[in-house]
Amino acid sequence: MRVVPRWYSVTPIYLDYNATTPVDPTVADTIVPLLREHYGNPSSSHALGKVCREAVDKARQQVASLVGASPDEIFFTAGGTESNNLVIQGTFLKEGNRTAGMVTSCFEHPAVRNPALFHRENGGEVSFVKTDSSGVIDLDELKQVLNDRTRLVSVMHANNEIGTLQPIRELSEICSLRGIPLHTDAAQSVGKVPVRVDDLGVDFLTIAGHKLYAPKGVGALYIRRGQTLLPSIQGANHENGVRPGTENVPYIAGLGAAAQLVMEQGKEKEKQLQNLRDRLERHLAEQIGNGISFNGCLAERLPNTSSVNFPGVEATQLLAEIPGLCVSTGAACHSDSIRLSDTLKAIGIDEQTGAGTVRISCGRFTTEEEVDRAGNLLVEAWGACRQVK
């Protein structure tokens, strides 16, 4: 007899939009005809090829418009991780100097942190700059670690765990004075807050489709005109040679449609997300009272993201009481140890507090009813866990 997991029959409340987003129906409607009918190679000169080339060109224009770039500055990739690797590896391949320097923050996503570590393992110089307790990078320390060997600075626009926005504009001014290219991973911020490449002053910017209501497996990289990268893989001249390989036309078109939706919704959706987040935080603070805290709340942060420290419990135990609530924990708890995330370590969270950290992230399809239900379930589960203790 098949055993059905307890959570299977529960209608889930999805509040993990920073992990991934559902594909928007409009995006799916854009993709399907390109899977079923318009399947040509966009490099082909026949009718089916031309239809696909037009779809790619339209998407390039849509993504460029979203971030205030020119279409020829947008290059499609397989996602945020590839875009980040293209910048980091491509910079040092271009330099022809594997020992050159790079500066980044101490709480980057692994899609930046691990390529940086790989560069260091191969003889490169990498500095990881600290943040303050609010989760904002220390610009004074960053200035101190820049030197004549530094060839790239890469700092995320918004932290994926606590949502804090980094001072990218100020950072770009520092880099510009030294003639150092600046890259920002904007996977978490694009679609949640306004992201314009000239306002930020960046040379490279990463976009991930699945954080933007497009499918997994597609992304984009902005490369400011005049900047160059050597491709890390070799092939034909697709994407102007930056990213060889026949274009994933359906998903690229889907990413374009996702970008268009963001432009049409504008500030209204941003305010709606902030209202939902604040509503949930108020409820938790009122019901739990002393001991509960919210990471990054004193800094400018993403409107949809709440990192909550539940006192006196382990997040894994808390969430086990609510199988239908889809959120993330901030630490991995084992029988004899607690492993905090790099972000929680960076802002000085101790192991006991970090063990109870939960990330809650709302999205386009989140309702007030879901937020209220989630708040009640979390409070009830917290009380149950405290009684067990």
Phi, psi and omega in degrees: 000131182286130178268121180270125178304148184301323184286346188295326183270000182266132175290116186287150169253112185267109177230050181228042184294340176286339176282312175191159179247152171292155177286125179296140180305323178295322177294314179300320179295331177287323185286316191305312180299331180281344173274321189265324189242312187260076190256014184290165174277125184296349176271353180279149184269355181279181189300314181294324177295320181294321177301317181290322177297319178296322179295318179294316181297319179297315179297321180298319178295318181295315180294319179299316180297322181300320185254008177073033180251174170269149182305326182286359177259002181252129181233128183275142182226186178272003178147182183297321181298316179294319179301315179297317179295322178302318180292310187290309180291320182295327178296313185278336170294319178297318180293336185064026185219095182291349181263001180294168189260155177219146177235136179212180180268164183279355181232037176292157171297149178306337179293344171251316184301314184290319172299326177294317178296322177298319177299318180293320179298335179264020173102358181281164179257123181229130176246131178254111186275140182285167174240168173274182185290346176273348180093033178241134185299144180276103183291329179295317178295321180300317178301322184290328184272345176295138178212184184294345180268350183289124181244353181199139169241130180228115180225131180298149177284317179223134179290135186286341182264312184251354171081003184294135177272136183267152183283068186295322180299313178296321178296321180295326179293322177296314182293321182299320179297333181261357181069032183253125177298145181241130176244140171231134173276106183256024183304321183275337187267327181297125182098344179252323177226161177299132178230111180232126188297325180285326176296321179282331181076027184271158176263331179223142180214133184259136176235135178244123184299319188283355170268000192232020179071020168255173183288166168290149177097013175215145178200187179212156176231126172272129175236114182301137180305129183106337175272147179227151175225146171270133180295145180274347171235153184251145180181212180282190189264028177299150181050043178057029176085352181287323183222085181298153180122135180305133186296142175278079191303311182302315183286326176297316177298323177296320177296320177298316178297322178296318178298319180297320179298319178299316180297325181285330183275324173058214187294335182302316180291323178300315180294322179298317179296318180296321178298319178295314179300312182295324178299315180293315181297320178298316181298313181296318180295320181291320186279325183265322174076221186304137176105329179283144179213162185233122183284137175077005187287346179270356179249166173293132185216171179299144184289345187255356195250131176227122176252111191249131174261105178276123187284139169077010179222164171263136184301322180297321177293318180301312185286336175297336178282346185231072187297339182266003180262119183262099177220182183238154174263163181256000181210152175261119183257126177245178186300325185236008182202162176234126180252108180285152173292161178301325181294313180296322175298317185298325182266008172083023178285131179281166186298320182296317179290315182296333178298335181257017184275132177233132174263126178240125182226120180277171180206189186305326186257007179286138179248162175300322179299318179295317180297317180294318178296317180298316179300315179296317180296320180294317179296316180296317180294320178299316178297321179294319179294323179292324179293321178298321179293000000 
